[in-house]
Amino acid sequence: MPELTRPHQSHFFADLDSTPLGLVDLVDESAAPASLWVEAWHSLRRRPLFWISATLIALVTLVALFPSLFTSLDPGFCELKYSLDPPTAGHPFGFDRQGCDIYSRTIYGARASVTVGVLTTLVVVLIGSVFGAFAGFYGGWFDSLLSRVTDIFFAIPLVLAAIVVMQMYDDVSVMTVTVVLGVFGWPQIARITRGAVMSVKNADFITAAKALGSSRLATLARHVMPNSAAPIIVTATVSLGIFIVAEATLSYLGIGLPTSIVSWGADISKAQASLRSQPSVLFYPAGALALTVLSFIMMGDVVRDALDPKARKR
Amino acid sequence: MAWYIGRRVLQMIPVFLGATLLIYAMVFLLPGDPVAALGGDRGLNPAVAEQIRAEFNLDKPFFVQYLLYLKGILTLDFGTTFSGRAVIDVMGEAFPVTIQLAVMALIFEGVLGIGFGLIAGLRKGGVFDATLLLVSLFVIAMPTFVIGFVMQYVVGVKLQWLPPTVGGDVSFQTLLMPAIVLGAVSFAYVLRLTRTSVAENLSADFVRTATAKGLTRSRVVNVHVLRNSLIPVITFLGADLGGLMAGAIVTEGIFNIPGVGNTLYKAIQQGQAPTVVSLVTVLVIVYIFANLFVDLLYAALDPRIRYA
C-alpha cells in the first residue's frame, strides 16, 4: 500500500481499505465466478421455508423407505371389535371402520404415494425433456412435428386420460399407475424444456462451443441442457406433488391402486363412509397426503425464487 | 390478426384428429376387451358378443373403426349406450348441468382469486399476503375430494347452511357448495398468478409514469396495474373452463350431481367403453376449443403475441 498522505497535502484521504472501493479489490478474481446454482444455494439456505420443506421431504422419504422404523404394527392386521374406536395407548390415531390401526396405515401408506410421485416424475422428465430439447434445439419442421404431438397429448386432461386407460385394467400395480400418469403427464415439461432450450441456444457460449468443433448433439447435451435445467427441475418438483394428488384421485374413483396395497388415496376414499362418526379416519391419511404434497410444492416454490435473480434482489 | 386466427385454427385440426385417434386407440387397442368385460365373470354368450361387436363396428379393422367413429363425431352421431339410449340424448341432459356448475366455479375462482390476489400483490411481504400464500398452498396440496368431503360434512351436515347433496334438484343454491369445491384449487392458482403479476407490474415503468403524472392511487391500480396484470390470469381462466369440466367427475360424484362427470363415472363403472369414449371425446373437444379461444383472446389483449 503506497503512502497516501504527502507533506503538502491539504485534504484528508481515507485509506483505500476503508472506502467502498476497497471492497471491489477484495473480490477474489482468481476463483471461479459463482454459478447460478451456488448463488441459489446461498439464498436458499437463509429461507426457513426451504428448511421446513427439506425436512418434511426427508422425513416422508424415510417413512416410505423404512416404515417399520416408525411402527411395529402390521397395517393389514385389523380387529373388528376395535371398529372406529378412539385413540388409546399404542394406537395414537385410533381405529378405522375395519378396526385397523390408523397410525400404522398412515405410515405404510406413504410408500405407494411417494413411489408413484417419484417414478412418474422421472418418466415425465425423461420423455418431456427429450421431446422438448430436440424440438427447441433443432427447430424447423422437426419442431413443428414434435410440438403438434405434444399438443395432442396436452389436449387430453391428465386425470381424464388416466380414467380412460385405467378402467381397462383389473389388476393395477404401482407400475401401471406410474406408466399411465407418465405417458400423459409429460407435455408440460416438454413445453417448458423447449422454451428454455430456445432461449439458451443462441447464446454466445453456444456459438463458441460450435466454433470449437463440438458436434450438434454434444453441444445440446453438454452446453444447452445444463443451462436449461433450472426451470425443468422447478416444474418437476411441483409436478411430483400434483402426481401424488392424481394417484389419490384415481384410487378415490376406485380405478387406482387396489385395496391390497396400503395407500392414502384408498384409505381416504374408504373414510368417506365413517366421516360422520369418527372424523379422524379421514383426517390422518388426508393430512399426511396434504403435508407430503405441500412439502414438494413449497420446495419447488422456494427453489424457483432462489434461481430467479430478479426475485432474489427484492 | 386474421392471419393469426387462420394459422391457429389450422393448427387445431391435427390436434383434434390426433387426440380423438389417441382416445380411440387407448380404449380399443389396449389389452382388455370392453365387450368381454360386459359379461363379467361368467363371460358373454359368443353370439351376443358377436352381435355387440358388429353393432359398435368392433369387428372391422382398426382404422375403419376409427374413421367410422370420426364420421360419427362430425355428424354429431355419438352412437347409443349399451342400454339403448342415444349418447347425444344423455349428453343433452347432463351437459347443461355441468356447464352451469363449471361457470359458477369459474365466477367464484375469478372474482375471489383476482380480488384477494390484487390485495396480496399490493401488500407483498405483509401478514395478509403471507397468510393468503400459505392458505393457497394448502388448497393446492389438498385433493379436491378431501375438500369436498369436509365441506359436505361441515357446511352441509353439521351447520346445515347448504344442502349436502344435489340429486334431482339442480338450482343455484344446491350447486353453490359443489361449485366452490370444484373451483377451490383453481382459486388458489388464480390468486397466486394475480399476486405475482400485480407485484411485478407495480414496479414497471408505465406505473411509475402514471404515478408521476399525478394520477390517484386508485386509478393507477385499477386501470394501469390491474388491467395489465389480468392478461395471464384471463388466459388461465379460459383454459381452466375445460379443466373444470374434467374435474367435475370427482365433484359430481361426491355431491351426486346429474352432470357429465357423474354420467361418465357410471359408464366407467358399468364398463360401457363406447359411451366413455364419446363423453371423453366431447370433453376433449370442449377443452381444445377453450384453448383456441384463450389463444385468440391472448392475442387480442397482447399485440406482442400475434406479431411474434
Tab-separated table of N, CA, C and O in Angstrom, chain A residues 49 148 151-157 159-161 163-165 167-169 184 238 242 245 248-250 252-255 265 268-269 271-272 275-277 279 282 286-287 289-291 293-294 297-298 301 304 310 314, chain B residues 11 14-15 18-19 22-23 26-27 30-32 34 124 134 137-138 140-143 145-146 149-150 152-153 157 189 192 199-200 203 242 246 249-250 253-254 264-265 268-269 271 273 276 280 283-284 287-288 291:
chain	number	residue	atom	x	y	z
A	49	LEU	N	-38.559	-21.516	4.893
A	49	LEU	CA	-39.449	-22.411	4.146
A	49	LEU	C	-38.679	-23.550	3.485
A	49	LEU	O	-39.159	-24.673	3.388
A	148	ARG	N	-46.655	-30.499	-32.350
A	148	ARG	CA	-48.031	-30.954	-32.577
A	148	ARG	C	-48.306	-32.220	-31.759
A	148	ARG	O	-49.371	-32.367	-31.176
A	151	ASP	N	-48.932	-31.156	-28.372
A	151	ASP	CA	-50.270	-30.559	-28.271
A	151	ASP	C	-51.352	-31.626	-28.139
A	151	ASP	O	-52.312	-31.457	-27.394
A	152	ILE	N	-51.181	-32.721	-28.897
A	152	ILE	CA	-52.192	-33.788	-28.869
A	152	ILE	C	-52.299	-34.358	-27.460
A	152	ILE	O	-53.398	-34.526	-26.924
A	153	PHE	N	-51.153	-34.640	-26.852
A	153	PHE	CA	-51.191	-35.203	-25.501
A	153	PHE	C	-51.659	-34.155	-24.493
A	153	PHE	O	-52.281	-34.475	-23.492
A	154	PHE	N	-51.341	-32.892	-24.791
A	154	PHE	CA	-51.733	-31.807	-23.893
A	154	PHE	C	-53.238	-31.588	-23.926
A	154	PHE	O	-53.831	-31.106	-22.958
A	155	ALA	N	-53.877	-31.957	-25.059
A	155	ALA	CA	-55.304	-31.679	-25.237
A	155	ALA	C	-56.179	-32.580	-24.379
A	155	ALA	O	-57.369	-32.340	-24.249
A	156	ILE	N	-55.601	-33.664	-23.846
A	156	ILE	CA	-56.401	-34.564	-23.022
A	156	ILE	C	-56.012	-34.356	-21.565
A	156	ILE	O	-54.891	-34.641	-21.176
A	157	PRO	N	-56.925	-33.833	-20.722
A	157	PRO	CA	-56.595	-33.596	-19.320
A	157	PRO	C	-56.093	-34.876	-18.644
A	157	PRO	O	-56.612	-35.965	-18.914
A	159	VAL	N	-56.155	-36.422	-15.648
A	159	VAL	CA	-56.998	-37.371	-14.910
A	159	VAL	C	-57.990	-38.058	-15.857
A	159	VAL	O	-58.270	-39.248	-15.737
A	160	LEU	N	-58.475	-37.302	-16.834
A	160	LEU	CA	-59.416	-37.853	-17.809
A	160	LEU	C	-58.769	-38.994	-18.594
A	160	LEU	O	-59.342	-40.080	-18.745
A	161	ALA	N	-57.557	-38.753	-19.101
A	161	ALA	CA	-56.845	-39.776	-19.861
A	161	ALA	C	-56.575	-40.989	-18.979
A	161	ALA	O	-56.766	-42.141	-19.403
A	163	ILE	N	-58.266	-41.981	-16.458
A	163	ILE	CA	-59.518	-42.705	-16.225
A	163	ILE	C	-59.812	-43.631	-17.392
A	163	ILE	O	-60.140	-44.809	-17.203
A	164	VAL	N	-59.674	-43.106	-18.607
A	164	VAL	CA	-59.997	-43.906	-19.793
A	164	VAL	C	-59.125	-45.159	-19.850
A	164	VAL	O	-59.601	-46.256	-20.133
A	165	VAL	N	-57.832	-45.000	-19.559
A	165	VAL	CA	-56.942	-46.154	-19.654
A	165	VAL	C	-57.112	-47.091	-18.458
A	165	VAL	O	-57.219	-48.313	-18.611
A	167	GLN	N	-59.541	-47.741	-16.483
A	167	GLN	CA	-60.757	-48.540	-16.367
A	167	GLN	C	-60.603	-49.885	-17.067
A	167	GLN	O	-61.366	-50.810	-16.809
A	168	MET	N	-59.605	-49.992	-17.966
A	168	MET	CA	-59.420	-51.237	-18.702
A	168	MET	C	-58.701	-52.296	-17.864
A	168	MET	O	-58.764	-53.472	-18.179
A	169	TYR	N	-57.969	-51.868	-16.852
A	169	TYR	CA	-57.139	-52.819	-16.112
A	169	TYR	C	-57.850	-53.357	-14.880
A	169	TYR	O	-58.491	-52.603	-14.158
A	184	PHE	N	-49.148	-39.561	-19.995
A	184	PHE	CA	-49.990	-38.404	-20.278
A	184	PHE	C	-49.560	-37.149	-19.531
A	184	PHE	O	-50.164	-36.100	-19.690
A	238	VAL	N	-42.669	-29.442	-8.470
A	238	VAL	CA	-44.082	-29.149	-8.224
A	238	VAL	C	-44.947	-30.285	-8.756
A	238	VAL	O	-45.892	-30.734	-8.097
A	242	ILE	N	-48.262	-32.897	-7.613
A	242	ILE	CA	-49.502	-32.998	-8.382
A	242	ILE	C	-49.780	-34.465	-8.747
A	242	ILE	O	-50.926	-34.916	-8.729
A	245	VAL	N	-51.338	-36.303	-5.905
A	245	VAL	CA	-52.763	-35.999	-5.827
A	245	VAL	C	-53.526	-36.787	-6.896
A	245	VAL	O	-54.605	-37.338	-6.630
A	248	ALA	N	-54.009	-40.345	-5.874
A	248	ALA	CA	-55.039	-40.454	-4.842
A	248	ALA	C	-56.433	-40.312	-5.455
A	248	ALA	O	-57.366	-41.015	-5.072
A	249	THR	N	-56.549	-39.401	-6.449
A	249	THR	CA	-57.844	-39.206	-7.096
A	249	THR	C	-58.282	-40.487	-7.812
A	249	THR	O	-59.442	-40.883	-7.735
A	250	LEU	N	-57.338	-41.146	-8.501
A	250	LEU	CA	-57.677	-42.404	-9.182
A	250	LEU	C	-58.094	-43.464	-8.171
A	250	LEU	O	-59.053	-44.203	-8.398
A	252	TYR	N	-59.398	-42.879	-5.315
A	252	TYR	CA	-60.709	-42.463	-4.823
A	252	TYR	C	-61.813	-42.923	-5.786
A	252	TYR	O	-62.866	-43.385	-5.370
A	253	LEU	N	-61.551	-42.817	-7.095
A	253	LEU	CA	-62.547	-43.213	-8.092
A	253	LEU	C	-62.673	-44.729	-8.195
A	253	LEU	O	-63.528	-45.239	-8.911
A	254	GLY	N	-61.813	-45.446	-7.474
A	254	GLY	CA	-61.915	-46.899	-7.476
A	254	GLY	C	-61.204	-47.548	-8.645
A	254	GLY	O	-61.354	-48.736	-8.883
A	255	ILE	N	-60.422	-46.783	-9.439
A	255	ILE	CA	-59.706	-47.387	-10.555
A	255	ILE	C	-58.201	-47.248	-10.364
A	255	ILE	O	-57.435	-47.516	-11.272
A	265	GLY	N	-54.743	-42.668	-0.782
A	265	GLY	CA	-55.922	-42.409	-1.611
A	265	GLY	C	-57.050	-43.372	-1.297
A	265	GLY	O	-58.198	-42.967	-1.081
A	268	ILE	N	-58.476	-42.734	2.206
A	268	ILE	CA	-59.328	-41.534	2.251
A	268	ILE	C	-60.687	-41.869	1.653
A	268	ILE	O	-61.730	-41.487	2.178
A	269	SER	N	-60.648	-42.608	0.545
A	269	SER	CA	-61.887	-42.975	-0.126
A	269	SER	C	-62.781	-43.800	0.804
A	269	SER	O	-63.983	-43.572	0.902
A	271	ALA	N	-62.706	-43.717	3.991
A	271	ALA	CA	-63.062	-42.937	5.180
A	271	ALA	C	-64.353	-42.156	4.989
A	271	ALA	O	-64.981	-41.747	5.959
A	272	GLN	N	-64.737	-41.953	3.725
A	272	GLN	CA	-65.944	-41.164	3.440
A	272	GLN	C	-67.137	-41.696	4.235
A	272	GLN	O	-67.934	-40.935	4.775
A	275	LEU	N	-66.896	-40.840	8.055
A	275	LEU	CA	-66.580	-39.451	8.384
A	275	LEU	C	-67.484	-38.909	9.496
A	275	LEU	O	-67.042	-38.208	10.394
A	276	ARG	N	-68.775	-39.268	9.443
A	276	ARG	CA	-69.712	-38.665	10.392
A	276	ARG	C	-69.545	-39.206	11.803
A	276	ARG	O	-69.802	-38.508	12.767
A	277	SER	N	-69.122	-40.459	11.938
A	277	SER	CA	-68.978	-40.998	13.295
A	277	SER	C	-67.574	-40.782	13.849
A	277	SER	O	-67.409	-40.641	15.057
A	279	PRO	N	-64.331	-38.521	12.580
A	279	PRO	CA	-63.618	-37.707	11.584
A	279	PRO	C	-62.128	-38.025	11.464
A	279	PRO	O	-61.537	-37.813	10.410
A	282	LEU	N	-60.666	-39.849	8.432
A	282	LEU	CA	-60.313	-39.090	7.238
A	282	LEU	C	-59.098	-38.211	7.488
A	282	LEU	O	-58.219	-38.077	6.644
A	286	ALA	N	-55.534	-38.036	5.017
A	286	ALA	CA	-55.637	-36.826	4.194
A	286	ALA	C	-54.588	-35.806	4.611
A	286	ALA	O	-53.965	-35.159	3.771
A	287	GLY	N	-54.362	-35.699	5.933
A	287	GLY	CA	-53.353	-34.768	6.421
A	287	GLY	C	-51.961	-35.155	5.963
A	287	GLY	O	-51.180	-34.313	5.529
A	289	LEU	N	-51.173	-36.928	3.342
A	289	LEU	CA	-51.094	-36.685	1.899
A	289	LEU	C	-50.862	-35.206	1.618
A	289	LEU	O	-49.958	-34.836	0.861
A	290	ALA	N	-51.681	-34.348	2.263
A	290	ALA	CA	-51.578	-32.912	2.011
A	290	ALA	C	-50.209	-32.379	2.417
A	290	ALA	O	-49.603	-31.586	1.704
A	291	LEU	N	-49.695	-32.867	3.555
A	291	LEU	CA	-48.400	-32.398	4.037
A	291	LEU	C	-47.274	-32.796	3.073
A	291	LEU	O	-46.360	-32.019	2.794
A	293	VAL	N	-47.593	-33.476	-0.224
A	293	VAL	CA	-47.721	-32.691	-1.450
A	293	VAL	C	-47.249	-31.269	-1.194
A	293	VAL	O	-46.512	-30.679	-1.987
A	294	LEU	N	-47.663	-30.721	-0.054
A	294	LEU	CA	-47.301	-29.357	0.315
A	294	LEU	C	-45.786	-29.173	0.354
A	294	LEU	O	-45.253	-28.188	-0.145
A	297	ILE	N	-44.467	-28.936	-3.188
A	297	ILE	CA	-44.843	-27.691	-3.869
A	297	ILE	C	-44.067	-26.508	-3.284
A	297	ILE	O	-43.560	-25.653	-4.003
A	298	MET	N	-43.927	-26.502	-1.933
A	298	MET	CA	-43.181	-25.422	-1.287
A	298	MET	C	-41.730	-25.419	-1.746
A	298	MET	O	-41.143	-24.382	-2.027
A	301	ASP	N	-41.440	-23.942	-5.106
A	301	ASP	CA	-41.624	-22.500	-4.995
A	301	ASP	C	-40.357	-21.789	-4.535
A	301	ASP	O	-39.934	-20.796	-5.116
A	304	ARG	N	-37.611	-21.990	-7.104
A	304	ARG	CA	-37.867	-21.066	-8.217
A	304	ARG	C	-37.424	-19.663	-7.836
A	304	ARG	O	-36.728	-18.994	-8.603
A	310	LYS	N	-34.055	-11.949	-10.391
A	310	LYS	CA	-34.937	-10.798	-10.221
A	310	LYS	C	-35.691	-10.886	-8.894
A	310	LYS	O	-35.831	-9.920	-8.180
A	314	ARG	N	-35.243	-8.546	-4.510
A	314	ARG	CA	-36.255	-7.828	-3.738
A	314	ARG	C	-36.366	-8.324	-2.315
A	314	ARG	O	-36.109	-9.478	-2.054
B	11	GLN	N	-53.856	-25.120	-37.041
B	11	GLN	CA	-53.070	-25.936	-36.111
B	11	GLN	C	-53.959	-26.839	-35.282
B	11	GLN	O	-53.545	-27.893	-34.813
B	14	PRO	N	-54.884	-30.934	-36.804
B	14	PRO	CA	-54.129	-32.142	-36.445
B	14	PRO	C	-54.258	-32.516	-34.976
B	14	PRO	O	-54.279	-33.699	-34.631
B	15	VAL	N	-54.377	-31.506	-34.112
B	15	VAL	CA	-54.524	-31.807	-32.687
B	15	VAL	C	-55.839	-32.539	-32.437
B	15	VAL	O	-55.896	-33.531	-31.710
B	18	GLY	N	-55.500	-36.068	-33.881
B	18	GLY	CA	-54.585	-36.857	-33.054
B	18	GLY	C	-55.209	-37.230	-31.725
B	18	GLY	O	-55.117	-38.386	-31.292
B	19	ALA	N	-55.879	-36.264	-31.098
B	19	ALA	CA	-56.446	-36.531	-29.772
B	19	ALA	C	-57.565	-37.564	-29.862
B	19	ALA	O	-57.645	-38.478	-29.045
B	22	LEU	N	-56.058	-40.922	-30.461
B	22	LEU	CA	-55.409	-41.394	-29.241
B	22	LEU	C	-56.432	-41.985	-28.272
B	22	LEU	O	-56.244	-43.084	-27.732
B	23	ILE	N	-57.543	-41.262	-28.080
B	23	ILE	CA	-58.578	-41.763	-27.166
B	23	ILE	C	-59.125	-43.083	-27.681
B	23	ILE	O	-59.278	-44.053	-26.928
B	26	MET	N	-56.651	-45.806	-27.215
B	26	MET	CA	-56.474	-46.172	-25.806
B	26	MET	C	-57.517	-47.189	-25.380
B	26	MET	O	-57.241	-48.125	-24.645
B	27	VAL	N	-58.748	-46.987	-25.831
B	27	VAL	CA	-59.816	-47.868	-25.376
B	27	VAL	C	-59.863	-49.166	-26.162
B	27	VAL	O	-60.030	-50.249	-25.604
B	30	LEU	N	-55.837	-51.258	-26.600
B	30	LEU	CA	-55.118	-51.755	-25.430
B	30	LEU	C	-55.580	-53.165	-25.083
B	30	LEU	O	-56.700	-53.555	-25.419
B	31	PRO	N	-54.719	-53.935	-24.418
B	31	PRO	CA	-55.158	-55.256	-23.967
B	31	PRO	C	-56.384	-55.105	-23.075
B	31	PRO	O	-56.525	-54.123	-22.356
B	32	GLY	N	-57.273	-56.058	-23.159
B	32	GLY	CA	-58.533	-55.923	-22.420
B	32	GLY	C	-59.623	-55.726	-23.444
B	32	GLY	O	-59.476	-54.945	-24.368
B	34	PRO	N	-63.427	-54.623	-24.128
B	34	PRO	CA	-64.574	-53.976	-23.499
B	34	PRO	C	-65.851	-54.804	-23.633
B	34	PRO	O	-66.712	-54.753	-22.759
B	124	LYS	N	-47.298	-6.972	-0.924
B	124	LYS	CA	-46.407	-8.124	-0.954
B	124	LYS	C	-45.473	-8.108	0.249
B	124	LYS	O	-44.878	-7.078	0.559
B	134	LEU	N	-49.958	-19.075	2.164
B	134	LEU	CA	-49.945	-20.351	2.873
B	134	LEU	C	-51.268	-21.093	2.650
B	134	LEU	O	-51.293	-22.288	2.365
B	137	LEU	N	-51.387	-22.553	-0.776
B	137	LEU	CA	-50.560	-23.766	-0.882
B	137	LEU	C	-51.315	-24.967	-0.314
B	137	LEU	O	-51.302	-26.055	-0.883
B	138	PHE	N	-51.989	-24.771	0.821
B	138	PHE	CA	-52.736	-25.865	1.438
B	138	PHE	C	-53.854	-26.337	0.521
B	138	PHE	O	-54.093	-27.531	0.381
B	140	ILE	N	-53.960	-26.124	-2.739
B	140	ILE	CA	-53.411	-26.851	-3.882
B	140	ILE	C	-52.982	-28.257	-3.461
B	140	ILE	O	-53.151	-29.226	-4.198
B	141	ALA	N	-52.447	-28.374	-2.244
B	141	ALA	CA	-51.921	-29.657	-1.798
B	141	ALA	C	-53.024	-30.638	-1.428
B	141	ALA	O	-52.811	-31.839	-1.390
B	142	MET	N	-54.220	-30.130	-1.153
B	142	MET	CA	-55.312	-30.992	-0.709
B	142	MET	C	-56.083	-31.514	-1.914
B	142	MET	O	-56.529	-30.730	-2.737
B	143	PRO	N	-56.249	-32.856	-2.048
B	143	PRO	CA	-57.035	-33.344	-3.178
B	143	PRO	C	-58.465	-32.794	-3.108
B	143	PRO	O	-59.009	-32.625	-2.010
B	145	PHE	N	-61.258	-34.109	-3.591
B	145	PHE	CA	-62.286	-34.898	-2.929
B	145	PHE	C	-62.221	-34.767	-1.414
B	145	PHE	O	-63.245	-34.887	-0.737
B	146	VAL	N	-61.056	-34.460	-0.869
B	146	VAL	CA	-60.972	-34.242	0.579
B	146	VAL	C	-61.672	-32.929	0.951
B	146	VAL	O	-62.460	-32.874	1.899
B	149	PHE	N	-65.381	-33.692	0.814
B	149	PHE	CA	-65.906	-34.413	1.991
B	149	PHE	C	-66.079	-33.468	3.167
B	149	PHE	O	-67.108	-33.455	3.832
B	150	VAL	N	-65.030	-32.691	3.410
B	150	VAL	CA	-65.030	-31.850	4.607
B	150	VAL	C	-66.108	-30.776	4.512
B	150	VAL	O	-66.875	-30.575	5.451
B	152	GLN	N	-68.814	-30.874	2.667
B	152	GLN	CA	-70.105	-31.540	2.713
B	152	GLN	C	-70.499	-31.838	4.159
B	152	GLN	O	-71.628	-31.606	4.571
B	153	TYR	N	-69.509	-32.328	4.921
B	153	TYR	CA	-69.781	-32.698	6.303
B	153	TYR	C	-70.008	-31.468	7.185
B	153	TYR	O	-71.010	-31.381	7.902
B	157	VAL	N	-73.837	-30.992	6.566
B	157	VAL	CA	-74.454	-31.859	7.579
B	157	VAL	C	-74.458	-31.194	8.955
B	157	VAL	O	-75.486	-31.126	9.617
B	189	TYR	N	-54.682	-21.060	-7.625
B	189	TYR	CA	-53.775	-20.720	-8.726
B	189	TYR	C	-54.010	-19.287	-9.208
B	189	TYR	O	-53.052	-18.551	-9.454
B	192	ARG	N	-52.497	-16.795	-6.786
B	192	ARG	CA	-51.033	-16.711	-6.862
B	192	ARG	C	-50.586	-16.011	-8.136
B	192	ARG	O	-49.645	-15.214	-8.128
B	199	ALA	N	-47.599	-7.683	-8.385
B	199	ALA	CA	-46.363	-7.256	-7.732
B	199	ALA	C	-45.301	-6.891	-8.773
B	199	ALA	O	-44.535	-5.940	-8.588
B	200	GLU	N	-45.270	-7.631	-9.894
B	200	GLU	CA	-44.299	-7.362	-10.942
B	200	GLU	C	-44.614	-6.033	-11.633
B	200	GLU	O	-43.731	-5.207	-11.850
B	203	SER	N	-43.805	-2.353	-10.162
B	203	SER	CA	-42.509	-1.705	-10.331
B	203	SER	C	-42.201	-1.445	-11.805
B	203	SER	O	-41.072	-1.126	-12.154
B	242	GLY	N	-62.122	-25.803	-19.499
B	242	GLY	CA	-62.029	-27.192	-19.928
B	242	GLY	C	-61.596	-28.100	-18.792
B	242	GLY	O	-62.132	-29.192	-18.614
B	246	ALA	N	-63.480	-31.519	-16.710
B	246	ALA	CA	-62.877	-32.810	-16.385
B	246	ALA	C	-62.872	-33.026	-14.877
B	246	ALA	O	-63.152	-34.121	-14.387
B	249	ILE	N	-65.782	-34.708	-12.626
B	249	ILE	CA	-66.005	-36.138	-12.375
B	249	ILE	C	-66.020	-36.415	-10.877
B	249	ILE	O	-66.902	-37.097	-10.363
B	250	VAL	N	-65.029	-35.856	-10.168
B	250	VAL	CA	-64.921	-36.099	-8.737
B	250	VAL	C	-66.019	-35.352	-7.978
B	250	VAL	O	-66.748	-35.928	-7.172
B	253	GLY	N	-69.480	-36.671	-8.372
B	253	GLY	CA	-69.650	-37.926	-7.663
B	253	GLY	C	-69.940	-37.691	-6.180
B	253	GLY	O	-70.826	-38.318	-5.607
B	254	ILE	N	-69.194	-36.781	-5.560
B	254	ILE	CA	-69.362	-36.525	-4.129
B	254	ILE	C	-70.750	-35.955	-3.835
B	254	ILE	O	-71.429	-36.382	-2.917
B	264	LEU	N	-70.255	-40.064	-16.837
B	264	LEU	CA	-69.007	-40.705	-17.240
B	264	LEU	C	-68.565	-41.723	-16.198
B	264	LEU	O	-68.175	-42.854	-16.518
B	265	TYR	N	-68.667	-41.321	-14.933
B	265	TYR	CA	-68.240	-42.196	-13.846
B	265	TYR	C	-69.061	-43.486	-13.834
B	265	TYR	O	-68.526	-44.585	-13.703
B	268	ILE	N	-68.092	-45.719	-16.658
B	268	ILE	CA	-66.840	-46.418	-16.378
B	268	ILE	C	-67.119	-47.635	-15.496
B	268	ILE	O	-66.652	-48.739	-15.768
B	269	GLN	N	-67.918	-47.406	-14.450
B	269	GLN	CA	-68.199	-48.494	-13.516
B	269	GLN	C	-68.914	-49.652	-14.199
B	269	GLN	O	-68.709	-50.803	-13.868
B	271	GLY	N	-68.530	-50.394	-17.311
B	271	GLY	CA	-67.716	-50.884	-18.409
B	271	GLY	C	-68.283	-50.557	-19.783
B	271	GLY	O	-68.109	-51.313	-20.732
B	273	ALA	N	-67.575	-48.957	-22.611
B	273	ALA	CA	-66.471	-48.288	-23.300
B	273	ALA	C	-66.922	-47.303	-24.378
B	273	ALA	O	-66.409	-46.178	-24.413
B	276	VAL	N	-68.040	-44.130	-22.754
B	276	VAL	CA	-66.892	-43.439	-22.162
B	276	VAL	C	-66.138	-42.675	-23.243
B	276	VAL	O	-65.829	-41.494	-23.088
B	280	VAL	N	-65.727	-38.625	-23.258
B	280	VAL	CA	-64.376	-38.069	-23.148
B	280	VAL	C	-64.046	-37.257	-24.391
B	280	VAL	O	-63.454	-36.177	-24.307
B	283	LEU	N	-65.601	-33.908	-24.104
B	283	LEU	CA	-64.866	-33.093	-23.127
B	283	LEU	C	-63.564	-32.571	-23.723
B	283	LEU	O	-63.185	-31.419	-23.516
B	284	VAL	N	-62.878	-33.444	-24.478
B	284	VAL	CA	-61.611	-33.023	-25.077
B	284	VAL	C	-61.843	-31.954	-26.137
B	284	VAL	O	-61.081	-30.988	-26.251
B	287	TYR	N	-62.310	-28.796	-24.428
B	287	TYR	CA	-61.000	-28.365	-23.930
B	287	TYR	C	-60.177	-27.724	-25.054
B	287	TYR	O	-59.576	-26.666	-24.866
B	288	ILE	N	-60.179	-28.379	-26.250
B	288	ILE	CA	-59.408	-27.844	-27.372
B	288	ILE	C	-59.958	-26.477	-27.788
B	288	ILE	O	-59.207	-25.527	-28.019
B	291	ASN	N	-59.030	-23.803	-25.337
B	291	ASN	CA	-57.644	-23.376	-25.524
B	291	ASN	C	-57.494	-22.462	-26.736
B	291	ASN	O	-56.741	-21.495	-26.707
